[in-house]
Coordinates of C-alpha atoms in Angstrom, one line a residue:
X147 CA 119.1 133.2 128.1
X148 CA 118.6 136.2 130.3
X149 CA 120.6 136.2 133.5
X150 CA 118.0 138.4 135.3
X151 CA 116.7 136.7 138.4
X152 CA 113.2 137.9 137.4
X153 CA 113.2 135.9 134.2
X154 CA 114.8 132.6 135.2
X155 CA 113.1 129.5 133.6
X156 CA 110.5 127.8 135.7
X157 CA 112.5 124.5 135.5
X158 CA 115.5 126.2 137.2
X159 CA 113.4 127.9 139.8
X160 CA 111.7 124.5 140.5
X161 CA 115.0 122.9 141.3
X162 CA 116.2 125.8 143.4
X163 CA 112.9 125.8 145.4
X164 CA 113.1 122.0 145.9
X165 CA 116.6 122.3 147.2
X166 CA 115.8 125.2 149.6
X167 CA 112.6 123.4 150.9
X168 CA 114.5 120.2 151.8
X169 CA 117.5 122.1 153.2
X170 CA 115.5 124.3 155.6
X171 CA 112.7 123.6 158.0
X172 CA 109.8 125.8 156.9
X173 CA 107.4 126.1 159.8
X174 CA 105.2 128.7 158.1
X175 CA 102.2 128.0 155.9
X176 CA 102.3 127.4 152.2
X177 CA 100.8 130.9 151.4
X178 CA 103.4 132.6 153.5
X179 CA 106.1 130.6 151.8
X180 CA 104.9 131.7 148.4
X181 CA 104.9 135.4 149.5
X182 CA 108.5 135.0 150.9
X183 CA 109.5 133.5 147.5
X184 CA 108.0 136.4 145.5
X185 CA 110.3 138.8 147.4
X186 CA 113.3 137.0 145.8
X187 CA 112.0 136.6 142.3
X188 CA 108.8 137.6 140.5
X189 CA 108.4 134.1 138.8
X190 CA 109.2 132.3 142.0
X191 CA 105.6 131.6 142.9
X192 CA 105.0 129.6 139.7
X193 CA 107.8 127.2 140.6
X194 CA 106.7 127.1 144.2
X195 CA 103.1 126.3 143.2
X196 CA 104.2 123.5 140.9
X197 CA 106.4 122.0 143.6
X198 CA 103.9 122.3 146.5
X199 CA 100.8 121.2 144.8
X200 CA 102.1 118.3 142.7
X201 CA 101.6 116.1 145.8
X202 CA 98.7 116.8 148.1
X203 CA 97.0 114.9 151.0
X204 CA 93.3 114.6 151.7
X205 CA 93.0 114.6 155.5
X206 CA 90.8 116.3 158.1
X207 CA 92.0 119.7 156.9
X208 CA 90.6 119.1 153.4
X209 CA 88.4 122.2 153.4
X210 CA 91.4 124.5 153.4
X211 CA 92.9 122.6 150.5
X212 CA 89.7 122.7 148.5
X213 CA 89.4 126.5 149.2
X214 CA 92.9 126.9 147.7
X215 CA 92.0 124.9 144.6
X216 CA 88.7 126.8 144.2
X217 CA 90.3 130.3 144.5
X218 CA 93.5 129.5 142.5
X219 CA 92.7 128.0 139.1
X220 CA 96.4 128.0 138.1
X221 CA 97.2 125.6 141.0
X222 CA 94.8 122.9 139.9
X223 CA 96.8 121.7 136.9
X224 CA 99.8 121.1 139.1
X225 CA 98.1 118.3 141.2
X226 CA 99.5 115.0 140.1
X227 CA 99.5 112.8 143.2
X228 CA 96.8 112.5 145.9
X229 CA 97.3 110.6 149.2
X230 CA 94.4 109.8 151.5
X231 CA 95.0 110.0 155.2
X232 CA 92.8 108.0 157.7
X233 CA 91.6 111.3 159.2
X234 CA 89.9 112.1 156.0
X235 CA 87.2 109.6 157.0
X236 CA 86.1 111.9 159.8
X237 CA 85.1 114.9 157.6
X238 CA 81.5 115.8 156.8
X239 CA 80.1 115.2 153.3
X240 CA 83.1 113.0 152.5
X241 CA 82.0 112.0 149.0
X242 CA 81.1 115.6 148.2
X243 CA 84.7 116.6 149.0
X244 CA 85.9 113.9 146.6
X245 CA 83.6 115.1 143.9
X246 CA 85.0 118.6 144.3
X247 CA 88.6 117.4 144.2
X248 CA 88.2 115.3 141.0
X249 CA 86.2 118.2 139.4
X250 CA 89.0 120.7 140.2
X251 CA 91.8 118.4 139.2
X252 CA 90.9 116.0 136.4
X253 CA 94.6 115.6 135.6
X254 CA 95.3 113.5 138.7
X255 CA 97.7 110.7 137.9
X256 CA 98.3 108.8 141.2
X257 CA 96.1 107.8 144.1
X258 CA 97.6 106.4 147.4
X259 CA 96.0 105.0 150.5
X260 CA 97.6 103.3 153.5
X261 CA 94.5 102.1 155.4
X262 CA 91.9 99.4 154.7
X263 CA 89.0 101.6 155.7
X264 CA 90.1 104.3 153.2
X265 CA 90.1 101.6 150.5
X266 CA 86.5 100.7 151.5
X267 CA 85.6 104.3 151.0
X268 CA 87.5 105.1 147.8
X269 CA 87.4 102.0 145.6
X270 CA 83.6 101.8 145.2
X271 CA 83.5 105.5 144.5
X272 CA 86.0 105.2 141.7
X273 CA 83.8 102.6 140.0
X274 CA 81.0 105.1 139.4
X275 CA 80.4 105.9 135.8
X276 CA 80.7 109.7 136.4
X277 CA 84.2 109.4 137.7
X278 CA 86.4 110.0 134.7
X279 CA 90.1 110.4 135.7
X280 CA 91.4 110.2 132.2
X281 CA 95.1 110.5 133.2
X282 CA 95.1 108.1 136.2
X283 CA 98.3 106.1 136.0
X284 CA 98.5 104.4 139.4
X285 CA 96.4 103.6 142.5
X286 CA 98.4 102.2 145.3
X287 CA 96.5 100.5 148.1
X288 CA 98.5 99.7 151.2
X289 CA 101.8 99.3 149.4
X290 CA 100.2 97.1 146.7
X291 CA 100.7 93.8 148.5
X292 CA 99.0 94.3 151.9
X293 CA 95.5 94.1 150.5
X294 CA 92.5 93.6 152.8
X295 CA 89.5 91.4 151.6
X296 CA 87.5 94.3 150.1
X297 CA 90.5 95.6 148.2
X298 CA 90.9 92.1 146.8
X299 CA 87.2 92.2 145.8
X300 CA 87.0 95.6 144.1
X301 CA 90.6 96.5 143.0
X302 CA 90.6 94.3 139.9
X303 CA 87.4 96.0 138.6
X304 CA 88.9 99.5 139.3
X305 CA 92.0 98.5 137.4
X306 CA 89.9 97.3 134.4
X307 CA 88.0 100.6 134.4
X308 CA 91.3 102.6 134.0
X309 CA 93.1 100.0 131.9
X310 CA 93.9 102.4 129.1
X311 CA 95.9 104.8 131.3
X312 CA 97.2 102.7 134.2
X313 CA 101.0 102.3 134.2
X314 CA 101.2 100.1 137.3
X315 CA 99.4 96.8 138.0
X316 CA 99.5 94.0 140.5
X317 CA 98.5 90.4 139.8
X318 CA 98.0 88.0 142.7
X319 CA 98.1 84.2 142.2
X320 CA 97.7 83.4 145.9
X321 CA 96.9 79.8 146.5
X322 CA 95.2 80.6 149.8
X323 CA 92.5 82.8 148.4
X324 CA 89.0 81.4 147.5
X325 CA 87.9 80.4 144.1
X326 CA 85.9 83.6 143.5
X327 CA 89.0 85.7 144.2
X328 CA 91.0 83.5 141.7
X329 CA 88.3 84.2 139.1
X330 CA 88.6 87.9 139.7
X331 CA 92.3 87.7 139.1
X332 CA 91.7 85.5 136.0
X333 CA 89.5 88.3 134.7
X334 CA 92.5 90.7 135.0
X335 CA 94.8 88.2 133.3
X336 CA 92.4 87.6 130.4
X337 CA 92.2 91.4 129.9
X338 CA 95.9 92.1 130.4
X339 CA 96.4 93.1 126.7
X340 CA 93.9 96.0 127.4
X341 CA 96.5 97.7 129.6
X342 CA 98.1 99.5 126.7
X343 CA 100.1 102.0 128.9
X344 CA 101.5 99.5 131.4
X345 CA 105.1 100.2 132.4
X346 CA 105.3 98.2 135.7
X347 CA 103.8 94.9 136.6
X348 CA 104.0 92.9 139.9
X349 CA 103.1 89.3 139.9
X350 CA 102.7 87.4 143.2
X351 CA 103.2 83.6 143.5
X352 CA 104.0 82.9 139.8
X353 CA 105.1 79.4 140.6
X354 CA 101.5 78.3 141.0
X355 CA 101.1 78.5 137.3
X356 CA 102.3 76.2 134.5
X357 CA 105.0 77.3 132.1
X358 CA 102.6 77.8 129.2
X359 CA 100.3 80.0 131.5
X360 CA 103.3 82.2 132.5
X361 CA 104.3 82.5 128.8
X362 CA 100.8 83.7 127.9
X363 CA 100.7 86.3 130.7
X364 CA 104.0 87.8 129.7
X365 CA 103.1 87.8 126.0
X366 CA 99.9 89.6 126.7
X367 CA 101.7 92.5 128.3
X368 CA 102.0 95.7 126.4
X369 CA 105.2 96.6 124.6
X370 CA 105.3 99.6 127.0
X371 CA 106.2 97.3 129.9
X372 CA 109.7 98.0 131.1
X373 CA 109.7 96.9 134.7
X374 CA 108.6 93.5 136.2
X375 CA 108.5 92.2 139.8
X376 CA 107.9 88.5 140.3
X377 CA 107.3 86.9 143.7
X378 CA 108.1 83.2 143.9
X379 CA 109.4 82.6 140.4
X380 CA 109.7 78.9 139.6
X381 CA 109.0 77.3 136.2
X382 CA 108.5 73.6 135.5
X383 CA 110.5 72.2 132.6
X384 CA 109.5 73.8 129.3
X385 CA 107.8 71.0 127.3
X386 CA 108.4 72.7 123.9
X387 CA 111.5 73.9 122.1
X388 CA 113.1 76.9 123.8
X389 CA 113.1 78.6 120.4
X390 CA 109.3 78.8 120.7
X391 CA 109.6 81.2 123.6
X392 CA 108.7 84.7 122.5
X393 CA 111.5 87.2 123.7
X394 CA 110.5 90.3 125.7
X395 CA 113.0 92.7 124.3
X396 CA 111.2 95.7 125.7
X397 CA 111.5 94.6 129.3
X398 CA 114.5 96.3 130.9
X399 CA 114.1 95.8 134.7
X400 CA 113.4 92.6 136.5
X401 CA 113.2 91.9 140.2
X402 CA 112.7 88.4 141.6
X403 CA 111.9 88.1 145.3
X404 CA 111.0 85.2 147.7
X405 CA 112.3 82.6 145.4
X406 CA 113.8 79.5 146.9
X407 CA 115.1 77.7 143.9
X408 CA 116.4 79.1 140.7
X409 CA 116.8 75.8 139.0
X410 CA 118.0 75.1 135.4
X411 CA 114.5 75.0 133.8
X412 CA 113.6 78.4 135.3
X413 CA 117.0 79.8 134.2
X414 CA 116.7 78.5 130.6
X415 CA 113.2 80.0 130.3
X416 CA 114.6 83.2 131.8
X417 CA 117.5 83.4 129.4
X418 CA 115.3 83.0 126.3
X419 CA 112.5 85.2 127.5
X420 CA 114.2 88.3 128.9
X421 CA 116.6 89.1 126.1
X422 CA 116.5 92.9 126.4
X423 CA 117.1 92.9 130.2
X424 CA 119.4 95.7 131.5
X425 CA 118.8 95.5 135.3
X426 CA 118.2 92.3 137.4
X427 CA 117.7 91.9 141.1
X428 CA 117.4 88.4 142.6
X429 CA 116.9 88.2 146.3
X430 CA 118.4 85.1 147.9
X431 CA 118.1 81.8 146.1
X432 CA 119.8 78.5 146.9
X433 CA 123.0 77.6 145.1
X434 CA 122.1 75.2 142.3
X435 CA 123.8 71.9 143.2
X436 CA 122.0 70.0 140.4
X437 CA 123.1 70.4 136.8
X438 CA 125.8 72.8 138.1
X439 CA 127.9 73.1 134.9
X440 CA 124.9 73.6 132.6
X441 CA 123.4 76.1 135.1
X442 CA 126.6 78.3 135.1
X443 CA 127.0 78.0 131.3
X444 CA 123.5 79.5 131.0
X445 CA 123.7 82.0 133.9
X446 CA 127.1 83.7 133.1
X447 CA 126.0 84.9 129.6
X448 CA 122.8 86.3 131.1
X449 CA 124.8 88.3 133.6
X450 CA 127.3 89.5 131.1
X451 CA 124.8 91.4 129.0
X452 CA 123.3 93.2 132.1
X453 CA 124.2 96.7 132.9
X454 CA 123.0 96.5 136.5
X455 CA 122.4 93.6 138.8
X456 CA 122.1 92.6 142.4
X457 CA 122.1 88.8 143.0
X458 CA 122.2 87.0 146.3
X459 CA 123.0 83.3 146.6
X460 CA 122.8 81.0 149.6
X461 CA 125.4 78.3 149.8
X462 CA 125.2 74.7 150.8
X463 CA 127.7 73.3 153.3
X464 CA 129.2 71.0 150.7
X465 CA 131.7 71.9 147.9
X466 CA 132.0 75.4 149.2
X467 CA 135.3 76.0 147.4
X468 CA 133.8 75.1 144.0
X469 CA 130.8 77.3 144.6
X470 CA 132.9 80.3 145.6
X471 CA 135.2 79.8 142.6
X472 CA 132.2 79.7 140.2
X473 CA 131.0 83.0 141.7
X474 CA 134.5 84.5 141.3
X475 CA 134.6 83.4 137.7
X476 CA 131.2 85.1 137.2
X477 CA 132.6 88.3 138.8
X478 CA 135.6 88.2 136.4
X479 CA 133.3 87.8 133.4
X480 CA 131.1 90.6 134.6
X481 CA 133.9 93.0 135.3
X482 CA 135.0 93.7 131.8
X483 CA 135.1 97.5 131.4
X484 CA 134.5 98.1 135.1
X485 CA 136.8 100.6 136.8
X486 CA 136.0 99.8 140.5
X487 CA 136.1 96.3 141.7
X488 CA 135.2 95.8 145.3
X489 CA 135.3 92.7 147.5
X490 CA 133.7 92.6 150.9
X491 CA 133.9 89.9 153.6
X492 CA 131.2 90.2 156.3
X493 CA 131.7 87.8 159.2
X494 CA 128.7 86.2 160.8
X495 CA 128.4 85.4 164.4
X496 CA 128.2 81.7 165.6
X497 CA 124.4 82.1 165.9
X498 CA 124.1 82.9 162.2
X499 CA 125.9 79.8 160.9
X500 CA 122.9 78.3 159.2
X501 CA 123.5 80.1 155.9
X502 CA 126.4 81.5 154.1
X503 CA 125.7 84.0 151.3
X504 CA 127.4 85.8 148.5
X505 CA 125.9 89.1 147.0
X506 CA 127.1 90.4 143.7
X507 CA 126.2 94.0 142.7
X508 CA 127.0 95.7 139.4
X509 CA 126.4 99.2 138.0
X510 CA 128.0 101.3 135.3
X511 CA 131.2 101.9 137.2
X512 CA 131.4 99.4 140.1
X513 CA 131.3 95.7 140.6
X514 CA 131.0 94.6 144.2
X515 CA 131.1 91.1 145.6
X516 CA 130.1 90.6 149.3
X517 CA 130.7 87.3 151.0
X518 CA 128.8 86.6 154.3
X519 CA 130.4 83.7 156.0
X520 CA 131.2 82.5 159.6
X521 CA 134.9 82.2 159.0
X522 CA 137.2 83.4 156.3
X523 CA 139.4 80.3 156.2
X524 CA 140.4 79.9 152.5
X525 CA 137.7 82.1 151.0
X526 CA 140.3 84.8 150.3
X527 CA 142.4 82.5 148.2
X528 CA 139.3 81.2 146.3
X529 CA 138.5 84.8 145.3
X530 CA 142.0 85.6 144.0
X531 CA 140.9 85.3 140.3
X532 CA 138.5 88.3 140.8
X533 CA 141.5 90.7 141.5
X534 CA 139.6 93.5 143.3
X535 CA 141.1 97.0 143.7
X536 CA 139.2 97.5 147.0
X537 CA 139.0 94.9 149.7
X538 CA 136.8 95.4 152.8
X539 CA 136.4 93.3 156.0
X540 CA 133.5 93.9 158.4
X541 CA 132.8 92.3 161.8
X542 CA 136.0 90.3 162.1
X543 CA 135.8 90.3 165.9
X544 CA 132.8 90.4 168.2
X545 CA 133.5 93.8 169.8
X546 CA 130.4 93.6 172.0
X547 CA 131.9 90.6 173.8
X548 CA 135.3 92.2 174.2
X549 CA 133.9 95.5 175.4
X550 CA 131.8 93.9 178.0
X551 CA 134.8 91.9 179.2
X552 CA 136.7 95.1 180.0
X553 CA 134.2 97.2 181.8
X554 CA 135.9 98.7 184.8
X555 CA 134.5 97.7 188.2
X556 CA 135.4 99.1 191.6
X557 CA 137.7 96.2 192.2
X558 CA 139.6 96.7 188.9
X559 CA 140.5 100.3 189.5
X560 CA 143.9 99.4 190.9
X561 CA 144.8 97.4 187.8
X562 CA 145.0 100.5 185.5
X563 CA 148.8 100.3 185.1
X564 CA 148.8 96.5 184.6
X565 CA 145.9 96.5 182.2
X566 CA 148.0 97.0 179.0
X567 CA 149.8 93.7 179.8
X568 CA 146.5 91.9 180.6
X569 CA 145.1 93.1 177.3
X570 CA 148.1 91.9 175.3
X571 CA 147.8 88.4 176.9
X572 CA 144.0 88.3 176.4
X573 CA 144.1 89.3 172.8
X574 CA 147.1 87.1 172.1
X575 CA 145.1 84.1 173.3
X576 CA 141.6 84.8 172.0
X577 CA 141.9 87.0 168.9
X578 CA 145.2 86.1 167.3
X579 CA 144.1 83.4 165.0
X580 CA 141.1 85.1 163.3
X581 CA 142.4 88.6 163.1
X582 CA 146.0 87.8 162.2
X583 CA 145.0 85.2 159.6
X584 CA 142.5 87.5 157.9
X585 CA 145.0 90.4 157.8
X586 CA 147.9 88.4 156.4
X587 CA 145.9 86.3 153.9
X588 CA 144.3 89.4 152.5
X589 CA 147.5 91.2 151.9
X590 CA 149.3 88.2 150.5
X591 CA 146.4 87.4 148.1
X592 CA 145.5 90.9 146.9
X593 CA 148.4 93.1 147.8
X594 CA 151.0 91.7 145.4
X595 CA 149.4 92.7 142.1
X596 CA 150.9 95.4 139.8
X597 CA 147.8 97.5 140.3
X598 CA 147.5 98.9 143.7
X599 CA 144.8 97.7 146.1
X600 CA 142.9 99.5 149.0
X601 CA 142.1 97.7 152.2
X602 CA 139.6 98.5 154.9
X603 CA 139.4 96.5 158.1
X604 CA 136.4 96.9 160.5
X605 CA 136.5 95.3 164.0
X606 CA 139.9 93.7 163.7
X607 CA 142.4 93.2 166.5
X608 CA 146.1 93.5 165.8
X609 CA 148.5 93.0 168.7
X610 CA 152.0 94.3 168.7
X611 CA 155.1 92.2 168.6
X612 CA 153.5 89.3 166.8
X613 CA 156.4 87.5 165.2
X614 CA 154.1 85.9 162.7
X615 CA 153.1 89.3 161.4
X616 CA 156.6 90.4 160.9
X617 CA 157.8 87.2 159.4
X618 CA 154.6 86.5 157.5
X619 CA 154.6 89.8 155.6
X620 CA 157.9 89.3 153.8
X621 CA 157.7 91.8 151.0
X622 CA 156.6 95.3 150.0
X623 CA 153.0 95.3 149.1
X624 CA 151.4 97.5 146.5
X625 CA 148.7 99.1 148.6
X626 CA 147.0 102.4 147.9
X627 CA 144.9 102.9 151.0
X628 CA 144.7 101.2 154.4
X629 CA 141.9 101.8 156.8
X630 CA 141.2 100.6 160.4
X631 CA 137.8 101.3 161.9
X632 CA 136.2 100.1 165.2
X633 CA 139.3 98.1 165.8
X634 CA 141.8 97.4 168.6
X635 CA 145.4 98.3 167.6
X636 CA 148.6 98.1 169.6
X637 CA 150.8 101.0 168.6
X638 CA 153.7 98.5 168.3
X639 CA 152.0 97.0 165.2
X640 CA 152.3 100.1 163.1
X641 CA 156.1 100.0 162.6
X642 CA 155.8 96.4 161.5
X643 CA 153.1 97.3 158.9
X644 CA 155.3 100.3 157.8
X645 CA 158.2 98.0 157.1
X646 CA 156.0 96.1 154.5
X647 CA 154.3 99.2 153.0
X648 CA 156.9 101.7 151.9
X649 CA 154.3 103.9 150.2
X650 CA 150.6 104.6 151.1
X651 CA 148.3 107.1 149.5
X652 CA 146.2 107.2 152.6
X653 CA 146.1 105.7 156.1
X654 CA 142.9 106.1 158.2
X655 CA 142.5 105.1 161.9
X656 CA 138.9 105.8 162.8
X657 CA 137.2 105.2 166.2
X658 CA 139.7 102.6 167.3
X659 CA 141.0 101.5 170.7
X660 CA 144.7 102.2 170.5
X661 CA 146.7 100.5 173.2
X662 CA 149.8 102.6 174.0
X663 CA 153.0 101.8 175.9
X664 CA 153.0 105.0 177.8
X665 CA 150.1 106.9 179.3
X666 CA 149.1 110.2 177.6
X667 CA 151.5 109.4 174.7
X668 CA 150.3 108.0 171.3
X669 CA 153.0 107.1 168.8
X670 CA 151.9 106.7 165.1
X671 CA 155.3 105.4 164.0
X672 CA 155.6 104.5 160.3
X673 CA 159.3 104.9 159.9
X674 CA 159.6 103.2 156.4
X675 CA 156.5 104.7 154.8
X676 CA 156.0 107.6 152.4
X677 CA 152.5 108.7 153.2
X678 CA 150.2 110.9 151.3
X679 CA 147.3 111.4 153.7
X680 CA 146.9 110.5 157.4
X681 CA 143.5 110.6 159.0
X682 CA 143.2 110.1 162.8
X683 CA 139.7 110.2 164.2
X684 CA 139.3 109.6 167.9
X685 CA 135.8 108.8 169.2
X686 CA 134.4 106.7 172.1
X687 CA 135.0 103.0 171.4
X688 CA 131.5 102.2 172.5
X689 CA 130.6 103.1 168.9
X690 CA 132.4 100.0 167.8
X691 CA 129.7 97.9 169.5
X692 CA 126.0 97.4 168.8
X693 CA 125.1 98.0 172.4
X694 CA 123.8 101.4 173.2
X695 CA 122.8 100.6 176.8
X696 CA 126.2 101.9 178.0
X697 CA 125.7 105.4 176.5
X698 CA 124.7 108.5 178.3
X699 CA 122.2 111.0 176.9
X700 CA 125.1 113.0 175.2
X701 CA 126.5 109.9 173.5
X702 CA 129.5 109.3 175.9
X703 CA 130.2 105.9 177.5
X704 CA 128.3 105.6 180.8
X705 CA 130.8 103.1 182.3
X706 CA 134.6 103.2 182.4
X707 CA 136.1 100.7 180.1
X708 CA 139.7 99.7 179.6
X709 CA 139.3 99.8 175.8
X710 CA 138.3 103.4 175.9
X711 CA 140.9 106.0 175.1
X712 CA 139.2 108.5 177.4
X713 CA 142.1 110.9 177.8
X714 CA 142.8 110.9 174.0
X715 CA 139.1 111.5 173.1
X716 CA 138.9 114.3 175.6
X717 CA 142.1 115.9 174.3
X718 CA 140.8 116.3 170.8
X719 CA 137.4 117.4 171.9
X720 CA 136.3 121.1 171.5
X721 CA 137.4 121.7 175.1
X722 CA 140.5 119.6 175.1
X723 CA 144.2 120.3 174.7
X724 CA 147.0 118.2 173.1
X725 CA 150.4 118.5 171.4
X726 CA 151.0 117.2 167.9
X727 CA 154.5 116.3 167.0
X728 CA 155.2 115.4 163.3
X729 CA 158.6 114.1 162.0
X730 CA 159.4 113.4 158.4
X731 CA 162.5 112.9 156.4
X732 CA 162.5 116.6 155.4
X733 CA 161.1 118.4 158.4
X734 CA 159.6 118.2 161.9
X735 CA 157.4 120.4 164.0
X736 CA 155.5 120.6 167.3
X737 CA 152.0 122.1 167.4
X738 CA 150.1 122.8 170.5
X739 CA 146.3 122.7 170.1
X740 CA 143.3 123.8 172.1
X741 CA 139.9 122.6 170.9
X742 CA 141.7 121.2 167.8
X743 CA 142.9 124.6 166.8
X744 CA 146.6 125.5 166.8
X745 CA 147.7 127.9 169.5
X746 CA 151.4 127.5 169.3
X747 CA 153.9 126.2 166.7
X748 CA 157.6 125.2 167.3
X749 CA 160.3 123.2 165.7
X750 CA 162.5 120.5 167.1
X751 CA 161.3 120.6 170.7
X752 CA 161.3 117.6 172.9
X753 CA 157.9 117.0 174.5
X754 CA 156.2 114.4 176.6
X755 CA 152.5 113.9 177.1
X756 CA 150.8 114.7 180.4
X757 CA 147.3 114.4 181.8
X758 CA 146.5 118.0 180.8
X759 CA 148.4 117.9 177.5
X760 CA 148.2 114.7 175.5
X761 CA 151.0 114.0 173.0
X762 CA 150.3 112.6 169.5
X763 CA 153.5 111.8 167.8
X764 CA 153.6 111.0 164.1
X765 CA 156.7 109.8 162.4
X766 CA 157.1 108.8 158.8
X767 CA 159.4 109.4 155.8
X768 CA 157.0 111.7 154.0
X769 CA 153.6 113.2 154.7
X770 CA 151.6 115.4 152.4
X771 CA 148.5 116.1 154.5
X772 CA 147.0 115.1 157.9
X773 CA 143.9 115.3 159.9
X774 CA 143.4 114.9 163.7
X775 CA 139.8 115.0 164.6
X776 CA 137.5 114.0 167.4
X777 CA 134.0 112.5 167.5
X778 CA 132.2 113.9 164.4
X779 CA 128.9 114.2 166.4
X780 CA 130.5 116.8 168.7
X781 CA 132.0 119.1 166.0
X782 CA 129.8 121.5 164.1
X783 CA 132.1 122.0 161.2
X784 CA 133.3 119.1 159.0
X785 CA 136.7 117.6 159.5
X786 CA 139.4 118.9 157.1
X787 CA 142.8 117.9 156.1
X788 CA 145.8 120.2 156.7
X789 CA 148.8 120.5 154.4
X790 CA 152.2 119.5 155.9
X791 CA 154.8 119.4 153.2

């Protein structure tokens, strides 16, 4: 292949142009863009035309578009998708414009509308005998499911007209529509075998049909069908032998939404029907308490043969342990050959205690299990069989509540020096049980395996000098990475953690409220740990909450708060100043920084933090690289690690 920029293949130019277009904000017209492109490469205009005109919009400026198509014959063949804007209804000689468009571009494949009145205009027009869009693959009206009455009335007939080429179809079995509408849908169902190019089918309210009716619909689908979406999937017990179910080996992707129950009869039909399935999405169904053993004996083999799945189950309040252990067993069976196994615990607030969920997601390289519960209790122990290599906890504490508790008022200003003591007492009383229990149980359960595990804690509160933490973590844990984000940490807790983790590939402390023993001095002391990477990111702690009412226009906290490390955040800002002291077993140094850039470098110098020169003191046995960074939104360049050893 020639390396001349004037003879690059169109496919490569197309990719380059698409990247450039999405990277930069082009404010000039399409014509000017093409002229700019030709200055770079003689063949650039071909790729630009193909990219620009594959997707066009019919709106009030349609005359300019039609002029372009009229004067540039080469552009017409690129048009694949046409979207209709509501403003198109205001143009003169509207149907004349449509006639010109379809005459210029007979190769149109997709038609899109997002307005009921546009549907009223377009659908009857498409039914005319003279309209021959021989390549039409899809017409999407208001997202396919938001149909107005007229769309209900005409859309089935439009679909039948283009049945030989359509690749996307919606069937609606709504129980609320009138008998005439049901007959129109029956007309589609009876002619389903005529859709010989169909690749995607969406069926609404399938549970209104009997099992034999569902079987007939699916059997009438073309062998080209690879993707199916079913809303409200529920099947009555199959009254024949399961061996009489005709397998759909060609169907690869299935999505089930708005289903309440996924009972054994439905599952048995599912297992025998969709034998070629590779991808499955089931959105939130109740845990099957009836015929539980039979259900799992059928469900696990189905999941094992899938390459990709996303399954969400709602739990009952009874027999939770057994339900969790069954899901853990499914995860183990599905994890064969998977490199990355993730486990996430997402804590619900007290107002969300109605349901507890588990979501399992699998792709070619990762299996992820997410539990959404009010309290962790023994959930961690019940998931031990799964043996993940990444464990994440989100929303352990309600940071909104704690942040509001410590907003500084005028009467509190004199308490600045006493506040560290008050914070210790407060968190000791109100946050010890949940945070400490979660931290210790997770390390004990998943940190003892031969294979190392990574842990990420979001919105946890770890108070220093907790005897239970020191006594509870009695051994060296095999942990690869440890991360704290949006959390409250007492600096005293870090040496305790270090004594139980003699080696860490990476430690990250991101947007945390770090409570120190001395003002303007932060001690990251890990005296027993050999550390690969250390990432310290200091940003306003308001980011740990969901409340944006306390933010100013530039994103800074509007009110003083005792949980904010204002001096530290200011020190690492583009206009701030701080001193970084690093001590390891092999060397030590002191670096003075302005705007997070080094301005002085010394060895073995005693320093102490001040109001105008914050001290960040890092101590560990070994350190390969480090990063000290401020609020990402305030730095133009991305944060980078710096080598130390």
